Short mmCIF file of C-alpha atoms in Angstrom, two decimals:
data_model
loop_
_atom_site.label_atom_id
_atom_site.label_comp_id
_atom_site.label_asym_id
_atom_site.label_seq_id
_atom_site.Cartn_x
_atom_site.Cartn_y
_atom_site.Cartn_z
CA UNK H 1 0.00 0.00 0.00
CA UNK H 2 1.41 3.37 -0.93
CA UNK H 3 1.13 5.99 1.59
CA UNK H 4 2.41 9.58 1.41
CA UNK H 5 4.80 10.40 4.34
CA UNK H 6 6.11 14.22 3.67
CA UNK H 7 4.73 17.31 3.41
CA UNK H 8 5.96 18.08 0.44
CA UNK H 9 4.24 15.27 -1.30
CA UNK H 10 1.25 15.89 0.60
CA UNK H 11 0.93 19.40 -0.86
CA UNK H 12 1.38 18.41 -4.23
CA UNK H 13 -1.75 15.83 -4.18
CA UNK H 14 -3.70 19.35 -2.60
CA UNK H 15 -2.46 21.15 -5.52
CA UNK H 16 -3.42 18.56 -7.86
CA UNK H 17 -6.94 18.08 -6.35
CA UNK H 18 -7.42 22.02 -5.96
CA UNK H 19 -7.33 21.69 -10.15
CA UNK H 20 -9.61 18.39 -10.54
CA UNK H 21 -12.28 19.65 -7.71
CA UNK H 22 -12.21 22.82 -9.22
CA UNK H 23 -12.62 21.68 -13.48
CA UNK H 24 -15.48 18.62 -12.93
CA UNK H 25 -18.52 21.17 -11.27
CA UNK H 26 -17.93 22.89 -14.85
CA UNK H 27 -18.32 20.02 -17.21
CA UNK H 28 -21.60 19.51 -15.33
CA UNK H 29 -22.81 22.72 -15.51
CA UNK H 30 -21.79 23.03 -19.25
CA UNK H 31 -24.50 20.06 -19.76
CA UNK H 32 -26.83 21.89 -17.53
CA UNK H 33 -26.46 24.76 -20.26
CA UNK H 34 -27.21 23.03 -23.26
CA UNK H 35 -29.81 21.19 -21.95
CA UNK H 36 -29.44 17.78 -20.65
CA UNK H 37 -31.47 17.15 -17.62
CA UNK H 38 -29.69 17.31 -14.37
CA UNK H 39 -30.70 13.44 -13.39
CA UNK H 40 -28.99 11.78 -16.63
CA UNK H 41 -26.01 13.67 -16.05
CA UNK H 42 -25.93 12.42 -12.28
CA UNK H 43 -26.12 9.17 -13.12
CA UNK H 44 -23.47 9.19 -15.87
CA UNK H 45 -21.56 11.01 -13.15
CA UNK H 46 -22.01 8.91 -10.42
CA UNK H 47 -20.72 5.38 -12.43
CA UNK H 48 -17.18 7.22 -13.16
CA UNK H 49 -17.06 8.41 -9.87
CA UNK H 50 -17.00 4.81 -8.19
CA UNK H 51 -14.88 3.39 -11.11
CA UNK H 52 -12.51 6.10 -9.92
CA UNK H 53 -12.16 4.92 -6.48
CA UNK H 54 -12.03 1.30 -7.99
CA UNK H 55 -8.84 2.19 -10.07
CA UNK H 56 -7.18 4.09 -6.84
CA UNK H 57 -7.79 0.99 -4.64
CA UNK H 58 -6.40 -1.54 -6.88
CA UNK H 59 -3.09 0.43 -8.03
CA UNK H 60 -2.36 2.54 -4.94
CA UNK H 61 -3.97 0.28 -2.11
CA UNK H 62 -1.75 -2.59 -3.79
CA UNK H 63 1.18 -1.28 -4.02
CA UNK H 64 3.82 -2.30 -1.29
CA UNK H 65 4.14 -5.46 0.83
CA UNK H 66 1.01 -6.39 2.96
CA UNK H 67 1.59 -6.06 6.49
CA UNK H 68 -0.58 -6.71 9.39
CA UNK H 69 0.28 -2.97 10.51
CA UNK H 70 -1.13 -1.77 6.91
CA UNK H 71 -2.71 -4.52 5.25
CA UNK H 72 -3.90 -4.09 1.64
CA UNK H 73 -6.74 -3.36 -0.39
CA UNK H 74 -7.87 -6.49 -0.76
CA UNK H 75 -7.06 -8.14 2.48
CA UNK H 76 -9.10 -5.65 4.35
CA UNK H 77 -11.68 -5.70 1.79
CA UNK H 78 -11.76 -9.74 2.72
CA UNK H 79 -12.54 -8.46 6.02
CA UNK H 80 -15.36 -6.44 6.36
CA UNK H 81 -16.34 -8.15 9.83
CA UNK H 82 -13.66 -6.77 11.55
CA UNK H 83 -13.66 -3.12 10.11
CA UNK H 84 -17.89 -2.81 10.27
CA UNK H 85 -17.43 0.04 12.35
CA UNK H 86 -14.94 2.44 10.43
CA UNK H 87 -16.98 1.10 7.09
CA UNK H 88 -20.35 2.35 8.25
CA UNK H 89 -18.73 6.23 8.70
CA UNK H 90 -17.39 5.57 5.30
CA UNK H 91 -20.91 4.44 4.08
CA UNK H 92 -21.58 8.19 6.31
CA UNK H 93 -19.20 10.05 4.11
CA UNK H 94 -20.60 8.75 0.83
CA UNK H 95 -24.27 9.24 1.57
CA UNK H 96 -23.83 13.36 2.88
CA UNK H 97 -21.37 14.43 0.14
CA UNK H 98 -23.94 12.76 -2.71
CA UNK H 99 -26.31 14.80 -0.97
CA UNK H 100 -24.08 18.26 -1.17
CA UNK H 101 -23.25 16.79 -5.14
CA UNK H 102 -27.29 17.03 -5.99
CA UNK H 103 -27.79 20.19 -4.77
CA UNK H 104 -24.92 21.59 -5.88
CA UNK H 105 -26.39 20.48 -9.45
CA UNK H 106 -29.27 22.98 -9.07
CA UNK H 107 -27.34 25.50 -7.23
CA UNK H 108 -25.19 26.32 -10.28
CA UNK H 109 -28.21 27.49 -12.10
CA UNK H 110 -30.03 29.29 -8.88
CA UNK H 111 -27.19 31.50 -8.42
CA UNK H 112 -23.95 30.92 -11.24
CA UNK H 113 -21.40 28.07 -10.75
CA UNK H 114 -18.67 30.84 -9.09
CA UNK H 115 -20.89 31.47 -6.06
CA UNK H 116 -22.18 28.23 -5.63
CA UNK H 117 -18.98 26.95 -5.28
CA UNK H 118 -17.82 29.96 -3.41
CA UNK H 119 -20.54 29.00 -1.00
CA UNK H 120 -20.78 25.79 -0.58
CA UNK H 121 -16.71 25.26 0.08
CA UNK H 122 -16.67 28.23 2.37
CA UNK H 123 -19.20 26.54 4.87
CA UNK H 124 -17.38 23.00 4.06
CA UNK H 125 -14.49 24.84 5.11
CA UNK H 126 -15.87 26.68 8.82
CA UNK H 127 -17.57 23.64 9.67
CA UNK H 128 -15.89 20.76 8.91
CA UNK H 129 -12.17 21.94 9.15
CA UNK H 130 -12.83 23.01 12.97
CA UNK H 131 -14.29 19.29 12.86
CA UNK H 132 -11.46 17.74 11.71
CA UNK H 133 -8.86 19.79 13.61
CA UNK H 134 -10.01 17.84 16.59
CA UNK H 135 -10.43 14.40 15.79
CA UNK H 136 -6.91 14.59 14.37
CA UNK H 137 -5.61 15.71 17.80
CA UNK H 138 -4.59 19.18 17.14
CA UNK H 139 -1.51 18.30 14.86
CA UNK H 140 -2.18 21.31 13.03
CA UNK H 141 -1.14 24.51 13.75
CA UNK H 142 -4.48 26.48 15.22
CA UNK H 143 -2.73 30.03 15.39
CA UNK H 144 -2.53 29.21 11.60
CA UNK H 145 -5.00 27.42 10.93
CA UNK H 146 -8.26 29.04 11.97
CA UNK H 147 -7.09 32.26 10.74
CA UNK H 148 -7.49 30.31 7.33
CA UNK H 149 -10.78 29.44 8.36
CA UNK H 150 -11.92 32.70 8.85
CA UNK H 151 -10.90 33.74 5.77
CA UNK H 152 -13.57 31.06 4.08
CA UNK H 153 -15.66 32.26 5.89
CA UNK H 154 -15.10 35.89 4.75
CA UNK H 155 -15.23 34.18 1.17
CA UNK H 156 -18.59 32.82 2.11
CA UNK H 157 -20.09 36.38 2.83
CA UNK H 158 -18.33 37.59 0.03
CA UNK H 159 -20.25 35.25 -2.12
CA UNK H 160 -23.55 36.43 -0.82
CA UNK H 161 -23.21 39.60 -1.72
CA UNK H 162 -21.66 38.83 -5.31
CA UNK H 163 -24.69 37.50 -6.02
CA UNK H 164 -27.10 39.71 -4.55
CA UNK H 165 -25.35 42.04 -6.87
CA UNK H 166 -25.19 40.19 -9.74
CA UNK H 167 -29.04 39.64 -9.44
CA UNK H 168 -29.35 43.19 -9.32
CA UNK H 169 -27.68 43.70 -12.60
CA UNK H 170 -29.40 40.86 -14.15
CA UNK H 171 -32.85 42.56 -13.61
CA UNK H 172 -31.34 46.04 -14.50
CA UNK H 173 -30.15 44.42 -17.96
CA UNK H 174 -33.97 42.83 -18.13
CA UNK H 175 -35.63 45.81 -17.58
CA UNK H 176 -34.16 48.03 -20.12
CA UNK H 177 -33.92 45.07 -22.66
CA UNK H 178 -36.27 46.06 -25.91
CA UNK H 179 -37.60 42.90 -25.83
CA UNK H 180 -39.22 43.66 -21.77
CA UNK H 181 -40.78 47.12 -22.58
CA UNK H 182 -44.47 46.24 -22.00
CA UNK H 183 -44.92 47.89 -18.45
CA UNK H 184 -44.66 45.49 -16.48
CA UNK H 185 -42.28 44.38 -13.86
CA UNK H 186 -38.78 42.45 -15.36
CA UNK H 187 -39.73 39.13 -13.47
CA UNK H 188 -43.42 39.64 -14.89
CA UNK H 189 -42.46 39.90 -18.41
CA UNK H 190 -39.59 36.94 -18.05
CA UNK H 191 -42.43 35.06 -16.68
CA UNK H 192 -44.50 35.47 -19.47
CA UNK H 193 -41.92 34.72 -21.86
CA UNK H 194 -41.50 31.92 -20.14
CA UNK H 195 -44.71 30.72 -20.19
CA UNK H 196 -44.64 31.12 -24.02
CA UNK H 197 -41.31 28.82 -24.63
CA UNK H 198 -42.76 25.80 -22.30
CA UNK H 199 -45.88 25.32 -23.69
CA UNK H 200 -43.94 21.82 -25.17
CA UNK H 201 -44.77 18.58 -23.45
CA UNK H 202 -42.44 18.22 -19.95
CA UNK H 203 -41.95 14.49 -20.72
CA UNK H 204 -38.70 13.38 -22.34
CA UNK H 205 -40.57 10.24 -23.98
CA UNK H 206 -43.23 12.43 -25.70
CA UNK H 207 -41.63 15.48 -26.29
CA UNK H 208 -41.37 15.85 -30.73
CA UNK H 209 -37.77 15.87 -31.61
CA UNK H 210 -36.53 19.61 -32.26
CA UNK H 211 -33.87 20.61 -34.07
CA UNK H 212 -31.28 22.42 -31.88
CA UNK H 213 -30.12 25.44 -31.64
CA UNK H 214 -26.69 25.39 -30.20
CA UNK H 215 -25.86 28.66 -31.44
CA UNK H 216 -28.81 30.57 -30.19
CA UNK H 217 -26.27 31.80 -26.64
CA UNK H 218 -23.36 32.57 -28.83
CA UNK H 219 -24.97 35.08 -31.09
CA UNK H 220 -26.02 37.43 -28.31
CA UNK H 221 -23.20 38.95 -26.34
CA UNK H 222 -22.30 37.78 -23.02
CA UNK H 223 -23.94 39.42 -20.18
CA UNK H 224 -26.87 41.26 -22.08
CA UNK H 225 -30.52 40.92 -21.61
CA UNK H 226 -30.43 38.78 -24.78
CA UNK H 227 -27.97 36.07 -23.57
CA UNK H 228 -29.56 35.60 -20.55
CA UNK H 229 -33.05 35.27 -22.01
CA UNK H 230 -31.27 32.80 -24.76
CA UNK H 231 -29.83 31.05 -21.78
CA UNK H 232 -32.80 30.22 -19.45
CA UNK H 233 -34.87 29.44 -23.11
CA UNK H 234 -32.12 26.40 -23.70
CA UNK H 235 -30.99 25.13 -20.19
CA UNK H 236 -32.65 22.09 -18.27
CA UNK H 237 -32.91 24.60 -15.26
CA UNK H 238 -35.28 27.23 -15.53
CA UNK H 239 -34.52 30.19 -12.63
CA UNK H 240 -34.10 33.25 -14.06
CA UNK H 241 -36.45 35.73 -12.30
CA UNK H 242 -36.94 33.45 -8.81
CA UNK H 243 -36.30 34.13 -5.24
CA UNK H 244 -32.64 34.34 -4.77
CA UNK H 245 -33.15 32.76 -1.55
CA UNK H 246 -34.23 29.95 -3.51
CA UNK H 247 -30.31 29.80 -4.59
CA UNK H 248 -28.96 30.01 -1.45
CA UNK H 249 -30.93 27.76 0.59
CA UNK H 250 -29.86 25.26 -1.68
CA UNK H 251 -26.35 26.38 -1.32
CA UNK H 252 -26.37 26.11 1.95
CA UNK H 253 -27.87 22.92 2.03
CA UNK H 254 -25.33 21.80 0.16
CA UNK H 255 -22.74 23.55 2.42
CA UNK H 256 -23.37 21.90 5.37
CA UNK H 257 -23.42 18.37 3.82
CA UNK H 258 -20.24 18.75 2.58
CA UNK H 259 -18.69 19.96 5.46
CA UNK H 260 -19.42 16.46 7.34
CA UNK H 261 -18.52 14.14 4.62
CA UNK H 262 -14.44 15.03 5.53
CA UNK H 263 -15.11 14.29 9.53
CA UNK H 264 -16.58 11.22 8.63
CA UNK H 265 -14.16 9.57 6.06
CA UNK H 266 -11.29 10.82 9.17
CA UNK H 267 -13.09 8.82 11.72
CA UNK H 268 -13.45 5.56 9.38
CA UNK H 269 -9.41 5.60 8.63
CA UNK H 270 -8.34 6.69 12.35
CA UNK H 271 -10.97 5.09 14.48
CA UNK H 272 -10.73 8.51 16.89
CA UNK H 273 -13.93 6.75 18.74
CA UNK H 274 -12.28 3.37 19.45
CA UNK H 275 -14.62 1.92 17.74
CA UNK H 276 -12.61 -1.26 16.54
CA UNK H 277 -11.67 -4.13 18.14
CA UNK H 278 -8.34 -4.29 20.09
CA UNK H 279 -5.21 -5.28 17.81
CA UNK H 280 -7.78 -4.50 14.50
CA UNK H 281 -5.47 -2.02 12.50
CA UNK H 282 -7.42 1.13 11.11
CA UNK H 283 -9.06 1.00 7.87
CA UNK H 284 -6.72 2.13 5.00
CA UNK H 285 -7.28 5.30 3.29
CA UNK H 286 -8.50 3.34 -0.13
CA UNK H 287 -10.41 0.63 1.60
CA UNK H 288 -12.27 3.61 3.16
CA UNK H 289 -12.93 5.50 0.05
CA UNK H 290 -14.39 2.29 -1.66
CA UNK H 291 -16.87 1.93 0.68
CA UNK H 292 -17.32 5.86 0.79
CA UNK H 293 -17.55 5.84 -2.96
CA UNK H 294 -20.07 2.72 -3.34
CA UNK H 295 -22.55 4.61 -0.81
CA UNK H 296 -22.18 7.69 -2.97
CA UNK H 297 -22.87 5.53 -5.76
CA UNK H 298 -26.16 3.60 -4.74
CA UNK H 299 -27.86 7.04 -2.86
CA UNK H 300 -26.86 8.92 -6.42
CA UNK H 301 -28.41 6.21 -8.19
CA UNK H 302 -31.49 5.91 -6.29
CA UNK H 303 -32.03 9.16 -5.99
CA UNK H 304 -31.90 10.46 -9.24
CA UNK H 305 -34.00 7.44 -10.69
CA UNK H 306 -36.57 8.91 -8.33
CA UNK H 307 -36.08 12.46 -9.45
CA UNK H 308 -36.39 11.02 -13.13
CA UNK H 309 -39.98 10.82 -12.54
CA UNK H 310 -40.77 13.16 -9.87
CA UNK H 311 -38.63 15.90 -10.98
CA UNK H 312 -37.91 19.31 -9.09
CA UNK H 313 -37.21 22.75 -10.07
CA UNK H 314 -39.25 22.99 -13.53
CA UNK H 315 -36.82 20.02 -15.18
CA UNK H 316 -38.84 17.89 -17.65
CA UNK H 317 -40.14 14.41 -16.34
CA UNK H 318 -37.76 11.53 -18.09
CA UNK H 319 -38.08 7.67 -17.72
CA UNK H 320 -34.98 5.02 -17.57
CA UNK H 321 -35.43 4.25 -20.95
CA UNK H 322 -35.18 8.32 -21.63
CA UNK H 323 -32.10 8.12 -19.72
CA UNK H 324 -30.60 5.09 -21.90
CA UNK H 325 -31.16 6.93 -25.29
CA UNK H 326 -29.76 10.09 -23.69
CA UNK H 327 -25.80 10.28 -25.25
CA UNK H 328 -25.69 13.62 -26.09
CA UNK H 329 -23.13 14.45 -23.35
CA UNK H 330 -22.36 11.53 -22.19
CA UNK H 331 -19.10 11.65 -22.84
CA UNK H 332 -18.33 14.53 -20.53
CA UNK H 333 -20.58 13.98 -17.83
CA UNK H 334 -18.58 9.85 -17.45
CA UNK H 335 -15.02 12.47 -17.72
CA UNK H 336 -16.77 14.64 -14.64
CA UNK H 337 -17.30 11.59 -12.40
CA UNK H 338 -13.64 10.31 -13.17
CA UNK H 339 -11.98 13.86 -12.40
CA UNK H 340 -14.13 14.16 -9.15
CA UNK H 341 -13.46 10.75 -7.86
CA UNK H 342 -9.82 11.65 -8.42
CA UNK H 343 -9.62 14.52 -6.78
CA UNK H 344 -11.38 13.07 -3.73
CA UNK H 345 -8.94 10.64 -3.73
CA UNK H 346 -5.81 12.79 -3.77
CA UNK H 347 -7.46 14.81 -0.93
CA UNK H 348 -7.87 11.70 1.46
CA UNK H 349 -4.30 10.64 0.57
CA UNK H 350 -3.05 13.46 1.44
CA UNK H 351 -5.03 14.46 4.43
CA UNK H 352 -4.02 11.28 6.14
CA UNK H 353 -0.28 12.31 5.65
CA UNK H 354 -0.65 15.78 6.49
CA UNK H 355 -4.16 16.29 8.17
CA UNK H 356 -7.48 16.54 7.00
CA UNK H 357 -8.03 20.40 8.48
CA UNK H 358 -5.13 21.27 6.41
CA UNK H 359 -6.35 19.24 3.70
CA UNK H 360 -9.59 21.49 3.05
CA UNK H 361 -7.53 23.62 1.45
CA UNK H 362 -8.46 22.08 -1.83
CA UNK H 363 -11.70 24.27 -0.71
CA UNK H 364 -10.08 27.28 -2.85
CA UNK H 365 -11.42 25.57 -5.83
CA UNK H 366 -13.88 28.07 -6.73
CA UNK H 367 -10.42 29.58 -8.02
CA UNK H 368 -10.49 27.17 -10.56
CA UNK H 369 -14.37 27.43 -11.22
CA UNK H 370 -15.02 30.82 -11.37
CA UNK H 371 -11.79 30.80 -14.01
CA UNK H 372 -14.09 28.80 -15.92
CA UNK H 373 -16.98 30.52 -15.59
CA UNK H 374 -15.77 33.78 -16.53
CA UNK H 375 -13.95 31.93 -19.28
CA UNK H 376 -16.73 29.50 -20.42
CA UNK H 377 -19.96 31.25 -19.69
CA UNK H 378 -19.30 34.67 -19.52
CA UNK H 379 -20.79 34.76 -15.80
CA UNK H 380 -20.78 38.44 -14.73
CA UNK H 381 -20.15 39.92 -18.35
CA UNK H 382 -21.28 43.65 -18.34
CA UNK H 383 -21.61 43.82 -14.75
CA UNK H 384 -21.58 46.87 -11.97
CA UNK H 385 -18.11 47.90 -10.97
CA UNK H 386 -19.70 47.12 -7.29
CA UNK H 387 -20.49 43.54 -8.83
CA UNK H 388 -16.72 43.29 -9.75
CA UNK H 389 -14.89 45.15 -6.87
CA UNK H 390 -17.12 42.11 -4.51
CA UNK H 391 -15.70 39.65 -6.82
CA UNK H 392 -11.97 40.40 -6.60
CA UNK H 393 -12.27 40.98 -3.13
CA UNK H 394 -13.90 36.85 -2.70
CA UNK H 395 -11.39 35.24 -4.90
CA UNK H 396 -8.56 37.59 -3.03
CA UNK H 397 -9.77 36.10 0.37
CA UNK H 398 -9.64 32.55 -1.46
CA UNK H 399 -6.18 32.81 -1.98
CA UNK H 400 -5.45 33.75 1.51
CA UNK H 401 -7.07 31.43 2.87
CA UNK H 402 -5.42 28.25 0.71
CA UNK H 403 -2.11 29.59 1.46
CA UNK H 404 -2.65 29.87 5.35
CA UNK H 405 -4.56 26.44 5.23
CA UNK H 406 -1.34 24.94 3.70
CA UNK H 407 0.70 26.69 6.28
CA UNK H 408 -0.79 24.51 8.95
CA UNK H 409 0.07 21.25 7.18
CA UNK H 410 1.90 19.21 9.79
CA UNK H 411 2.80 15.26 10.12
CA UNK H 412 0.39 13.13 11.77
CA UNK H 413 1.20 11.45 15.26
CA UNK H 414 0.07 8.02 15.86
CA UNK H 415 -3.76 8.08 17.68
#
């Protein structure tokens, strides 16, 4: 079994991860964009994302002589009577981060992939870092550390406010659009325009083909009234014009399920709760994420089938055999579940060399996604200098707070 045993290597699996957990939220949200329903892509998504942990286990968890001490893969997966304990946290871990994963899904389109993520890692970060700091016994570096913390947590607020203000602009841009001009309120109109582009059947199966048009976002420029009408006409997701605190409900929500999933998987690989039989070694990092990942894998399943035909959110109804036929984006949405599951991965590995409060700081990965968005979408395109001076100021906080969280890396004592 391979283990990482510096801090040096241990930063350089956070710096890899920072990049993979930041790039897979976009591939998913660039299917949300053009269309595909939210449940195909999750499934897709969640087959990769176990395949992922499957290839980690078998390469890394078998690499290295088998020990008693630190048995392999496969001799602890043998074993599951002796290791029920530390397996049903990782079962824990899988079921709350699938959770977080869902509604992360709609978040994207509630309130633009930079904030959700902004959002979501922030409160991941305040809740579960302070978590982890004390099941791993302190090893980190708390005059350090929490500083970090509070940073996120800056970011968080930060995030709020970016997209209070982006919302702002949004229905500024609306209301002087040409095409909103009848008197009315902006959400009124967008409603009613709305209306008019949905009058189509909301089941996949009986829905009349329509011929596509995948250039209908590109011809308008980025951040006018005109691409964000062209938008919400072609995405699965239909929010422009709702509550924000719609968005950020589900952000938080989202949030506060991932924040636990990181507490969890550390109490299945260090038993901090003596939990295990005397002489029973701890469950290995990999043996720990296959479990984590197969509980991720069966809730995502299940869950989606059921939102297949009891959607949420205004997304069509669809069937499994919807679902089968669906390959438009198929392709991308199996990459997403491979990068995720790999950048889980690398953050395990190297929280267990280094510490799992110091590992959050793969957490700055909105760095990564809002690069993308910008880059990709054109998120916050034509938008109020006050819209832009909040942005700088959350992605300035971000990098603050990954470099102090890295700071407290520190090598982990024996429990």
């Amino acid at each position: 079994m391979y283990l990482v045993k510096d801090i040096g290597g241990a930063i350089c699996l956070m710096a890899a991860a920072l990049v993979l957990l930041g790039t897979w939220p976009v591939v998913l949200a660039v299917l949300e964009r053009r269309g595909r329903l939210p449940q195909h892509t999750y499934l897709d998504y969640s087959i990769t994302n176990f395949l992922a942990a499957v290839l980690i286990a078998l390469t890394f968890g078998q690499i290295g002589g088998d020990t008693p001490e630190t048995p392999n893969f496969l001799t602890q997966l043998a074993q599951p009577q002796d290791y029920w304990p530390s397996i049903m946290f990782a079962l824990a871990g899988g079921v709350v981060i699938t959770l977080g994963t869902v509604a992360t899904q709609y978040g994207w389109a509630y309130v633009g992939l930079s904030v959700t993520e902004v959002m979501a890692s922030s409160l991941k970060v305040v809740i579960g870092t302070t978590l982890n700091y004390f099941l791993d016994g302190r090893i980190n570096r708390a005059e350090v550390l929490f500083p970090g913390v509070g940073c996120f947590l800056i970011a968080a607020c930060l995030g709020s406010l970016v997209h209070s203000s982006n919302a702002a602009d949004n229905q500024e841009k609306l209301s002087n659009s040409r095409n909103y001009s009848t008197g009315n309120t902006p959400k009124e109109d967008l409603t009613q325009h709305l209306l008019q582009v949905e009058e189509e059947p909301k089941d996949c199966e009986e829905a009349k083909p329509a011929v596509p048009n995948n250039k209908a976002v590109e011809k308008a420029l980025a951040g006018t009234a005109d691409f964000l009408i062209d938008l919400e006409d072609k995405r699965s997701i239909k929010v422009l014009g709702s509550n924000t605190l719609v968005g950020l409900a589900i952000v938080t929500f989202a949030g506060v399920c991932y924040s636990l999933f990181a507490p969890a998987f550390n109490l299945a690989t260090n038993d901090q709760w003596h939990t295990l039989r005397d002489g029973v070694p701890h469950l290995v990092v990999y043996t720990a994420y296959f479990y984590f990942c197969l509980s991720s894998l069966v809730v995502g399943v299940a869950l989606n089938v059921w939102c297949l035909y009891r959607p949420m959110a205004g997304v069509p109804r669809s069937t499994l055999r919807a679902y089968v036929g669906d390959g438009e984006g198929r392709g991308l949405a199996l990459l997403a579940g491979l990068v995720s599951g790999l950048g889980n991965a690398f953050t395990f590995m190297a929280g267990q060399a280094a510490g799992y409060a110091a590992a959050d700081s793969v957490q700055a990965l909105p760095l990564v996604s809002t690069f993308w968005g910008v880059v990709l979408f054109g998120e916050y395109r034509r938008s109020s200098r006050r819209t832009y001076t909040l942005l700088g100021s959350m992605l300035f906080m971000f990098v603050v707070a990954m470099a102090v969280l890295m700071a407290s890396s520190a090598h982990r004592k024996p429990l």
